[in-house]
mmCIF file of C-alpha atoms and ligand atoms in Angstrom:
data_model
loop_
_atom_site.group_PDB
_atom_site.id
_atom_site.type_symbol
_atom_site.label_atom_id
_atom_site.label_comp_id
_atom_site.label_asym_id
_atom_site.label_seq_id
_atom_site.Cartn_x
_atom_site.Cartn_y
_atom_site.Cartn_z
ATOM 1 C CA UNK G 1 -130.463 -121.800 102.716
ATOM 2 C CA UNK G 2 -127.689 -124.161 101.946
ATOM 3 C CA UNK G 3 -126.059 -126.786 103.785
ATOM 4 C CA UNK G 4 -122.116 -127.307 103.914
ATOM 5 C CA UNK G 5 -120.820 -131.203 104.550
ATOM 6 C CA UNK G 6 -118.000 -131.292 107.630
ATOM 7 C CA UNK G 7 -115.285 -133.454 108.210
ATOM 8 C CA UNK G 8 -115.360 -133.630 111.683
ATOM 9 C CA UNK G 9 -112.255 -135.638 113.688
ATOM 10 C CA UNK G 10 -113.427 -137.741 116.272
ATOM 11 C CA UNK G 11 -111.236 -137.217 118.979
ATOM 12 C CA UNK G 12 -112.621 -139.506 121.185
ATOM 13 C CA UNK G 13 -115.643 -141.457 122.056
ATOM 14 C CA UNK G 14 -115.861 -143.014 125.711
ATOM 15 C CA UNK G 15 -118.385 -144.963 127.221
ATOM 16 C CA UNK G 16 -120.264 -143.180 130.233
ATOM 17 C CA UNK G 17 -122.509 -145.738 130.827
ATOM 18 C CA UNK G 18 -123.647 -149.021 129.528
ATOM 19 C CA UNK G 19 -124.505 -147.981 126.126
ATOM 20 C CA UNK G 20 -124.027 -144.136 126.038
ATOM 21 C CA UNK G 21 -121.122 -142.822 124.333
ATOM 22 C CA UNK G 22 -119.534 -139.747 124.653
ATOM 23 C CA UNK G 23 -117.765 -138.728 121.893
ATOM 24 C CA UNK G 24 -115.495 -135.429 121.006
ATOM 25 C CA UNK G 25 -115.484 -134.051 117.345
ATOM 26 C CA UNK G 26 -112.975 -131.662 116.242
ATOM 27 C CA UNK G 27 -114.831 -128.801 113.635
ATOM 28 C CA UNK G 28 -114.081 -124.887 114.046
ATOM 29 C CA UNK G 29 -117.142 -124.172 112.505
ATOM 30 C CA UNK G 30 -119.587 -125.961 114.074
ATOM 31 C CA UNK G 31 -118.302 -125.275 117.449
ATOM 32 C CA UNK G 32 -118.245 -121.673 116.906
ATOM 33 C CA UNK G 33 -121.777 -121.449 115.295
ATOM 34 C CA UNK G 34 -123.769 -124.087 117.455
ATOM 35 C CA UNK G 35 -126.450 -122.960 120.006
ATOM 36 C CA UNK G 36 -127.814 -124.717 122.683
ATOM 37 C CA UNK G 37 -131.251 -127.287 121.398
ATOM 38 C CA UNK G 38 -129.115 -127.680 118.170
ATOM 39 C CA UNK G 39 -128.106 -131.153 116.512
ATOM 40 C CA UNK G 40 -125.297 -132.405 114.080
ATOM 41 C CA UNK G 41 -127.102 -134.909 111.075
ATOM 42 C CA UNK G 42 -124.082 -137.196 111.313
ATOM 43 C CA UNK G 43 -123.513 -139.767 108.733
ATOM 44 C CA UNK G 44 -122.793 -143.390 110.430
ATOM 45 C CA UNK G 45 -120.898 -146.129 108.793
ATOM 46 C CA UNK G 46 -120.559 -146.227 104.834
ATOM 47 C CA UNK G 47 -123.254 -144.066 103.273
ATOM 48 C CA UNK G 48 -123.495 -146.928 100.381
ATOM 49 C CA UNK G 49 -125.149 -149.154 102.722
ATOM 50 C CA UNK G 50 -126.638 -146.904 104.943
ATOM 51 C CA UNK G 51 -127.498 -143.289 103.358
ATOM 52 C CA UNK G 52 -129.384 -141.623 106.187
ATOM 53 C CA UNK G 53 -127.661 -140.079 108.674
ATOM 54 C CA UNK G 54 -128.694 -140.027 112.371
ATOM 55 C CA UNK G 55 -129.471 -136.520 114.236
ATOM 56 C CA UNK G 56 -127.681 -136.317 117.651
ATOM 57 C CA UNK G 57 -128.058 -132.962 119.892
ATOM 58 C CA UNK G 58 -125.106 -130.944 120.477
ATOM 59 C CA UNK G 59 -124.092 -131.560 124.540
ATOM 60 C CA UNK G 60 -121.335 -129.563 124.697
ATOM 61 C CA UNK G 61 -118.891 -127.135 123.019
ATOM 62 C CA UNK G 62 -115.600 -126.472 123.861
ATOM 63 C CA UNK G 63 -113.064 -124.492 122.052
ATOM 64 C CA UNK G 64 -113.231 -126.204 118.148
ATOM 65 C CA UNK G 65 -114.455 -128.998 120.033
ATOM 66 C CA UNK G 66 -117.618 -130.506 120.504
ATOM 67 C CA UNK G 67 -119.438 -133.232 122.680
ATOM 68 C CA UNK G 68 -122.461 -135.313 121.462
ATOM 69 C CA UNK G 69 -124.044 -138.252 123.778
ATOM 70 C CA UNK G 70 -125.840 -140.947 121.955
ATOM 71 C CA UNK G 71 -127.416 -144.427 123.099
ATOM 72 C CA UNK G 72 -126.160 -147.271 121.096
ATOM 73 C CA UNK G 73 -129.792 -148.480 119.603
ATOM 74 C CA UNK G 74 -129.450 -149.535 116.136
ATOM 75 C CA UNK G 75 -127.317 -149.840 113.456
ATOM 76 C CA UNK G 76 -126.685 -146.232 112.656
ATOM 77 C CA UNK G 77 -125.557 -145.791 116.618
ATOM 78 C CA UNK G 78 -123.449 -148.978 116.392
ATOM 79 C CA UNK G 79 -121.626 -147.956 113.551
ATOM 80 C CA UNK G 80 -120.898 -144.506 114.927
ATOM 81 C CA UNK G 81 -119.297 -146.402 117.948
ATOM 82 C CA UNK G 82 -117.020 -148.211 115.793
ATOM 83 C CA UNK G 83 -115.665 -144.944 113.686
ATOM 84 C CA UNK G 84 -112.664 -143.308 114.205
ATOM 85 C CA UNK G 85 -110.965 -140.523 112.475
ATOM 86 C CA UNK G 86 -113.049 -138.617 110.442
ATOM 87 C CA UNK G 87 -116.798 -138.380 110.197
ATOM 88 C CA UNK G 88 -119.547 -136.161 107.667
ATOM 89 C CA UNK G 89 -121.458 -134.117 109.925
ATOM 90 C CA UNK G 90 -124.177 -131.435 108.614
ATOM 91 C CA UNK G 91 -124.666 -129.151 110.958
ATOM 92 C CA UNK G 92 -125.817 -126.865 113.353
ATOM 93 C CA UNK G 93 -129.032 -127.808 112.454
ATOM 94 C CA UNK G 94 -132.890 -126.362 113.504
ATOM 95 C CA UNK G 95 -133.861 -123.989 115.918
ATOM 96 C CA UNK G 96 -132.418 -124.119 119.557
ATOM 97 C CA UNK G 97 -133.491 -123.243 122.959
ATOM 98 C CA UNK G 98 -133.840 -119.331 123.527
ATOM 99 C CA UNK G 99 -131.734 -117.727 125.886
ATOM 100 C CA UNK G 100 -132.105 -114.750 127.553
ATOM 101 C CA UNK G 101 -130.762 -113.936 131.090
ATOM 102 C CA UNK G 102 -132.250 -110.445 131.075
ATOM 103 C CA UNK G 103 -135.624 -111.344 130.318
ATOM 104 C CA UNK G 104 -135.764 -114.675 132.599
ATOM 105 C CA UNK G 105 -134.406 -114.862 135.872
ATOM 106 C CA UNK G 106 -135.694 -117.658 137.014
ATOM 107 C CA UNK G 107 -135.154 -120.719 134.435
ATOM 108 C CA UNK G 108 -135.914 -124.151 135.114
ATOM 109 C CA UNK G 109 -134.361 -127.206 132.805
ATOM 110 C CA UNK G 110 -135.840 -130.636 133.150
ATOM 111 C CA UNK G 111 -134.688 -133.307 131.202
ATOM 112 C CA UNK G 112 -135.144 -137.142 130.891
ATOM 113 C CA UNK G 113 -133.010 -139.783 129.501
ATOM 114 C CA UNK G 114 -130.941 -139.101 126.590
ATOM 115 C CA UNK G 115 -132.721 -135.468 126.974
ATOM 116 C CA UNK G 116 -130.829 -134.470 129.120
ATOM 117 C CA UNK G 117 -127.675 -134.145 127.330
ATOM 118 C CA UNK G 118 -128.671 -131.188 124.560
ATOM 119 C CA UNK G 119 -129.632 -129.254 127.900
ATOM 120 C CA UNK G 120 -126.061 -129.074 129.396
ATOM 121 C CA UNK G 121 -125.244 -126.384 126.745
ATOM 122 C CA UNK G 122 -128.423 -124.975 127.530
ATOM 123 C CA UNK G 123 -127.684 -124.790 131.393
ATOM 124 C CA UNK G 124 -123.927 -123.596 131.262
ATOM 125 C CA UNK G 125 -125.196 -120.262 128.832
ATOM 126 C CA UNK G 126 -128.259 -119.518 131.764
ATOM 127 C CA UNK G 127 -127.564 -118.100 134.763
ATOM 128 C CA UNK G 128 -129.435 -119.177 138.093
ATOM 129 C CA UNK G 129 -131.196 -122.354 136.923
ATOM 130 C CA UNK G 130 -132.785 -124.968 138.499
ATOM 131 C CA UNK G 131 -132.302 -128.137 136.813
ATOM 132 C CA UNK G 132 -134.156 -131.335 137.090
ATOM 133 C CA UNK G 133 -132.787 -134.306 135.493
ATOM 134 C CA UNK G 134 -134.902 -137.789 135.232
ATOM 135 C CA UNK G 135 -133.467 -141.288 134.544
ATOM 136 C CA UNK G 136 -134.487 -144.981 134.430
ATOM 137 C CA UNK G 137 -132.802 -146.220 137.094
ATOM 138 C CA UNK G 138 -129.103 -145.752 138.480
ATOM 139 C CA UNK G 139 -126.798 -147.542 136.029
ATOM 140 C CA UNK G 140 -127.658 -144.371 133.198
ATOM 141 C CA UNK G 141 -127.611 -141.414 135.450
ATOM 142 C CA UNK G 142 -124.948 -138.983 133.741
ATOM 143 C CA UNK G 143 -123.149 -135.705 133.705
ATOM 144 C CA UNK G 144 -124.835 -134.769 137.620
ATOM 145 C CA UNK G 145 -121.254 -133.251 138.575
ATOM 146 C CA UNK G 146 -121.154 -131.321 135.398
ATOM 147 C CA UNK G 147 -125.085 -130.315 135.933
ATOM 148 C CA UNK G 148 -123.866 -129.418 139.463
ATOM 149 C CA UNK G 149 -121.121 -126.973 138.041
ATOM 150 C CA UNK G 150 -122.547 -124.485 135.420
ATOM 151 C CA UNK G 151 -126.860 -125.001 137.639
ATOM 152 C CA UNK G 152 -127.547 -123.344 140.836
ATOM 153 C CA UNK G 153 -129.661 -126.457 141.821
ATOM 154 C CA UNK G 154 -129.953 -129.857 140.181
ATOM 155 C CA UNK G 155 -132.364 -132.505 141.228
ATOM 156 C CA UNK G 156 -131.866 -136.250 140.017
ATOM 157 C CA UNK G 157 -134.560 -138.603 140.241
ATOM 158 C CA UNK G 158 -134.846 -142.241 138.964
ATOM 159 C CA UNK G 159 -137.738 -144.237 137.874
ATOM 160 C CA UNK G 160 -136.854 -147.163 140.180
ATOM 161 C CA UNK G 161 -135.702 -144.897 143.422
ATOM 162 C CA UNK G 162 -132.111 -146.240 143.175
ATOM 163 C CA UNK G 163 -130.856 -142.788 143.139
ATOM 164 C CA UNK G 164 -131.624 -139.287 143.931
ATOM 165 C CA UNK G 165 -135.718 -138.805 144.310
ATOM 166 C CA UNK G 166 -137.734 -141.912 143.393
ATOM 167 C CA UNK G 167 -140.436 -140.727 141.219
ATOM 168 C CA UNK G 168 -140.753 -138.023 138.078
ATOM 169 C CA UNK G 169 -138.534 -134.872 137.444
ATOM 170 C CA UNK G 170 -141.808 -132.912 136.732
ATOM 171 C CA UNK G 171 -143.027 -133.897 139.976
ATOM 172 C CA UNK G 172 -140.100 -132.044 141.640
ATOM 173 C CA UNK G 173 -140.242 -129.176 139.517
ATOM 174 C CA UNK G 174 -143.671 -128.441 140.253
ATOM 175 C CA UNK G 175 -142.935 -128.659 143.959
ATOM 176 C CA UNK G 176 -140.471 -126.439 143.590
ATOM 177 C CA UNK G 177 -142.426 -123.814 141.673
ATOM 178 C CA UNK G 178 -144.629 -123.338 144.670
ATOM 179 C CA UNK G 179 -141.909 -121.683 146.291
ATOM 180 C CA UNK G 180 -139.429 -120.175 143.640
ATOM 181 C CA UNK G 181 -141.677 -119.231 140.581
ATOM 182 C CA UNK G 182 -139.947 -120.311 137.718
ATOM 183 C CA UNK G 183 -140.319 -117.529 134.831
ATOM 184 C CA UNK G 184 -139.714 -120.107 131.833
ATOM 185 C CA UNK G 185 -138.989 -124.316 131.543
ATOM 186 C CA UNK G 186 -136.941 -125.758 129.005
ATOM 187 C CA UNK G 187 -137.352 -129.608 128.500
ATOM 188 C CA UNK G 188 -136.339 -132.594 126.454
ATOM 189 C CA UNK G 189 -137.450 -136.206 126.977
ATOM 190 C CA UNK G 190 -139.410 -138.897 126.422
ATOM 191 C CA UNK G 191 -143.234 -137.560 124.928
ATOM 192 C CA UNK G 192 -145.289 -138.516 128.445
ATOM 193 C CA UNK G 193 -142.523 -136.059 130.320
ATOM 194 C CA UNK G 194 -142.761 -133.359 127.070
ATOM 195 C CA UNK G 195 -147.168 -133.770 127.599
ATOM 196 C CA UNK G 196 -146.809 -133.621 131.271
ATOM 197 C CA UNK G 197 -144.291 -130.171 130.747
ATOM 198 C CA UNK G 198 -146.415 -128.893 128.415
ATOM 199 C CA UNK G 199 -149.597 -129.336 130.818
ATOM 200 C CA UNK G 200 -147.761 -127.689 133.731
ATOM 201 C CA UNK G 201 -147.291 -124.453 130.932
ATOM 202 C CA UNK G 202 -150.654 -124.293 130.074
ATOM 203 C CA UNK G 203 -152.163 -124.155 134.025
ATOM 204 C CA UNK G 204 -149.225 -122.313 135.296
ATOM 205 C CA UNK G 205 -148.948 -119.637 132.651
ATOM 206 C CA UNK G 206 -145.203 -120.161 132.385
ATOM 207 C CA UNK G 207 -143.274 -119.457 128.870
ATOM 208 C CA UNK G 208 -142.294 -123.248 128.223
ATOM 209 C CA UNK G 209 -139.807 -124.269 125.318
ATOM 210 C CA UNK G 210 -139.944 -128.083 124.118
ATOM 211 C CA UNK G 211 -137.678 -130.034 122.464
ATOM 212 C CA UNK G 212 -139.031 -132.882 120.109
ATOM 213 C CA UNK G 213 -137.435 -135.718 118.690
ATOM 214 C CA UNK G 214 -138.759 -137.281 115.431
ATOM 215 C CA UNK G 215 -137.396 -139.777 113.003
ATOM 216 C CA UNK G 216 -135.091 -137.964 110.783
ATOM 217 C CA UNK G 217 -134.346 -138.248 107.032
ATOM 218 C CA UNK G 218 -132.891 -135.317 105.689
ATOM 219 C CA UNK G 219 -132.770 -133.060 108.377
ATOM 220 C CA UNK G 220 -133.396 -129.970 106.602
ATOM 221 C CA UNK G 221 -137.104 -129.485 106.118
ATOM 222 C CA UNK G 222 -136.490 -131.378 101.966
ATOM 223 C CA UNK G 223 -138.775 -134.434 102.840
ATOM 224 C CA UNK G 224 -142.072 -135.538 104.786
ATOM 225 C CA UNK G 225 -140.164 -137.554 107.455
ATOM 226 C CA UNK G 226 -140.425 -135.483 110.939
ATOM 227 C CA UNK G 227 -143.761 -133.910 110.779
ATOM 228 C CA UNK G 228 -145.317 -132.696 114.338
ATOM 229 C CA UNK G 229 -148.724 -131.147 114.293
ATOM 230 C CA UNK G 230 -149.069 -127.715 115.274
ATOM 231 C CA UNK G 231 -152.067 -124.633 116.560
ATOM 232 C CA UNK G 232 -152.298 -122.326 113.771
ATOM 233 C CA UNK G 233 -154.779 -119.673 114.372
ATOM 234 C CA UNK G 234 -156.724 -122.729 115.890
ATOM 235 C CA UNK G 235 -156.443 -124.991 113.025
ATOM 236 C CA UNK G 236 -154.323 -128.031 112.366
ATOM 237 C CA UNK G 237 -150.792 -127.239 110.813
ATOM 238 C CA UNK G 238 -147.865 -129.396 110.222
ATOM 239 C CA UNK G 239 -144.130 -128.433 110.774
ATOM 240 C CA UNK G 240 -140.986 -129.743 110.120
ATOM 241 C CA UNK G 241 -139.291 -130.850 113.775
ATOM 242 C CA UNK G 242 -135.474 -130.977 112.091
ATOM 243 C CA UNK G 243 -136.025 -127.375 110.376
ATOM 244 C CA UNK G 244 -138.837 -125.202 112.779
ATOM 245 C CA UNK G 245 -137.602 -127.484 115.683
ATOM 246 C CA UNK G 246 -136.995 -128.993 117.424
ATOM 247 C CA UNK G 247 -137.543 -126.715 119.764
ATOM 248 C CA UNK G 248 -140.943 -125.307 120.011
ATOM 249 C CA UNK G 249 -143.083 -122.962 122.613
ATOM 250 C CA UNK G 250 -145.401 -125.228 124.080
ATOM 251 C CA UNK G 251 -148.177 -123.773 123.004
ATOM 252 C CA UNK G 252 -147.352 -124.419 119.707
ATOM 253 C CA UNK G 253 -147.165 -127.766 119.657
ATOM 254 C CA UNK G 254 -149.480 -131.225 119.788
ATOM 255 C CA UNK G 255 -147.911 -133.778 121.397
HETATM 256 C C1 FAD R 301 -133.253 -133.655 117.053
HETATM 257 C C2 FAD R 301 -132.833 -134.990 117.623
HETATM 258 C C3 FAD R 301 -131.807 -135.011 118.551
HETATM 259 C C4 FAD R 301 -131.411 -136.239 119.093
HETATM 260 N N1 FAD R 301 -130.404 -136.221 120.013
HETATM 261 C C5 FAD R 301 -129.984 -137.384 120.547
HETATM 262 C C6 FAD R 301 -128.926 -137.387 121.507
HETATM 263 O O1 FAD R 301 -128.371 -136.345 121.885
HETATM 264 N N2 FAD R 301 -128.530 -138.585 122.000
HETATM 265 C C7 FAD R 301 -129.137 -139.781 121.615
HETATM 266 O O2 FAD R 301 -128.750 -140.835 122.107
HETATM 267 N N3 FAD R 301 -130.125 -139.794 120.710
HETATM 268 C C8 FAD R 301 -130.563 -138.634 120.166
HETATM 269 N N4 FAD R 301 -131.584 -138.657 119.237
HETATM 270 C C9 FAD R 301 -132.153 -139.962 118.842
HETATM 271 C C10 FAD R 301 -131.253 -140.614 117.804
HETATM 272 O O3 FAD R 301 -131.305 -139.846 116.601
HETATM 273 C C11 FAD R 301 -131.729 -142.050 117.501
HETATM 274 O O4 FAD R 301 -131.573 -142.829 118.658
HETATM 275 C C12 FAD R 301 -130.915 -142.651 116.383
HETATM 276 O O5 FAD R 301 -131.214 -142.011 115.162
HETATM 277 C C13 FAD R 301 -131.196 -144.137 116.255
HETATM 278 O O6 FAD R 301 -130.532 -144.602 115.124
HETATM 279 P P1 FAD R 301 -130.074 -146.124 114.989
HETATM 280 O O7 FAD R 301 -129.728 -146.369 113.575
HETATM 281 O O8 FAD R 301 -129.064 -146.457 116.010
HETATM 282 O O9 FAD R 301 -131.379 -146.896 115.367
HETATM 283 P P2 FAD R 301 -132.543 -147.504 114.377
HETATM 284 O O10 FAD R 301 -133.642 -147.733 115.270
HETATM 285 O O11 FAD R 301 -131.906 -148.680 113.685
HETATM 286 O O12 FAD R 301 -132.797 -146.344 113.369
HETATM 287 C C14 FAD R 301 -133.468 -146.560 112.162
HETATM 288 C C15 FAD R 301 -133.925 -145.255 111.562
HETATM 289 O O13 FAD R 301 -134.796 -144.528 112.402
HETATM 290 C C16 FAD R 301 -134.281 -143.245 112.722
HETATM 291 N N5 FAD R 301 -134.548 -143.092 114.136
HETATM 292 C C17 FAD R 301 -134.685 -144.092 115.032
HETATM 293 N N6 FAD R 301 -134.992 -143.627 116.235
HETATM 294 C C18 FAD R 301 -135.049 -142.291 116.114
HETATM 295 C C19 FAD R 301 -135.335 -141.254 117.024
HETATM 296 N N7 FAD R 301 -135.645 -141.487 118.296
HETATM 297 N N8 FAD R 301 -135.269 -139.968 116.574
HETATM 298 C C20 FAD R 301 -134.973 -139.737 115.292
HETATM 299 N N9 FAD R 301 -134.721 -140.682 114.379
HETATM 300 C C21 FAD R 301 -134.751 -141.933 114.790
HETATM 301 C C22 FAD R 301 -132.844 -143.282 112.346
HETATM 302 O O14 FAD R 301 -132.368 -142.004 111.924
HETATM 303 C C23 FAD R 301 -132.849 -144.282 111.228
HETATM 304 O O15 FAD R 301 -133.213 -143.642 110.017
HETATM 305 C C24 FAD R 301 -132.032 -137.455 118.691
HETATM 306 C C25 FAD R 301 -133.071 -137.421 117.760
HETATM 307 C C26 FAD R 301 -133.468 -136.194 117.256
HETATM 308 C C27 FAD R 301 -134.591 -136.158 116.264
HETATM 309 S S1 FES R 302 -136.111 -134.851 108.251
HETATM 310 FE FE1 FES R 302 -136.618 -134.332 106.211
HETATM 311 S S2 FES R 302 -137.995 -132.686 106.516
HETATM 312 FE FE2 FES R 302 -137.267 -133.085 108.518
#
């Protein structure tokens, strides 16, 4: 398979809360071909001093445009909050979520932290879902109108209790499933939420797709970088997160 280089303009990048950046890139291609779970490898600052690019998800799409949401952490993420005009972008990479509203009419989305954003995309293609979004505390809870508009439910809680439910999003969900019976879950978050997901899955018996995040290099399965361990026919395997992921049935995976 080979992978193109885009120019991608950045239209805008706004701060949404302290630290996380929303920011619009202009690309025809990518928008067209990107699928909800997917992420951009997006080079930051000058690729003399730093070569490897950082993987974002894709949040949004919207005509040729499309939305990412990143925390400023490091250099990489600092840099891309200082760039304007253009920016190399390789992309849509990995496997995304799988939709299908025919086969499951009853989806439930929970997300935590910067998780949450690759499963707007996710939410706006499903129909009926129940979406549970988790946060630290008040001051980072994003995109709940948006959630609101394209979910049939959404549930906030924080960490802290200064908004929505005080507690854990998977705490909620499995509240809920004693009434509605949720046919699959889609998550992305930090790894206790993704083990805690997963666990719910396996004594449940519900179809469960994860999304893992891994340090990157290349992000296209070329070197050793974002190993996860897998079940193969009961044995230990190893897969690539940027190039079999990151999305993975639960079952799959060990977390
Ligand atoms: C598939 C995928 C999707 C992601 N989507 C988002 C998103 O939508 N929004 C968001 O805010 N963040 C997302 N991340 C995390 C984001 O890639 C890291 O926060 C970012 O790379 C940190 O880079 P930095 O240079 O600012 O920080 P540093 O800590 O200075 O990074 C140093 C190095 O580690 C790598 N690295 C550091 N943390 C991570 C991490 N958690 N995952 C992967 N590589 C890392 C960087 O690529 C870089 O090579 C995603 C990660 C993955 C793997
Ligand atoms: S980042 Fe190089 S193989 Fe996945």
């Amino acid at each position: 398979m080979s992978y193109q280089d885009y120019s991608c303009q950045i239209c805008s990048q706004q701060e949404i809360a302290p630290n996380i950046i929303a920011c619009c890139l202009e690309n025809a291609h990518l928008a067209k071909n990107a699928k909800p779970g997917q992420f951009l490898h997006i080079q930051c600052g000058d690729p003399a001093s730093m070569p490897l690019r950082r993987p974002i998800s894709i949040c949004d799409v919207n005509g040729d445009e499309l939305t990412i949401i990143y925390e400023v952490k490091g250099r990489g993420t600092k840099a891309l909050r200082e760039q304007t005009g253009k920016v190399q972008v390789l992309g849509p990479l990995g496997n995304g979520f799988l939709v299908d509203n025919s086969l499951y009419k009853r989806p439930a989305v929970i997300g935590g932290g910067i998780g949450t954003y690759p499963l707007y995309l996710l939410t706006k293609q499903l129909t009926n879902a129940s979406v549970y979004l988790g946060f630290r505390n008040q001051s980072v809870v994003t995109l709940e109108q948006e959630f609101c508009q394209v979910a049939e439910k959404v549930t906030i809680t924080t960490d802290d209790g200064s908004y929505g439910v005080s507690g854990f999003a998977i705490t909620q969900l499995e509240e809920d499933h004693k009434k509605e019976v949720f046919d699959i879950v889609y998550a992305c978050g930090p790894k206790p939420m993704l083990r805690a997901v997963q666990a719910f899955a396996e004594k449940t018996g519900v179809p469960c797709q994860l999304s893992l995040e891994e340090r990157m290099g290349c992000g296209i399965g070329a070197c050793l970088t974002c190993n996860c361990e897998t079940h193969e026919e009961g044995s230990a395997h190893y897969k690539h997160v940027c190039k079999n992921g990151p999305v993975f049935w639960s079952q799959e995976v060990v977390l």
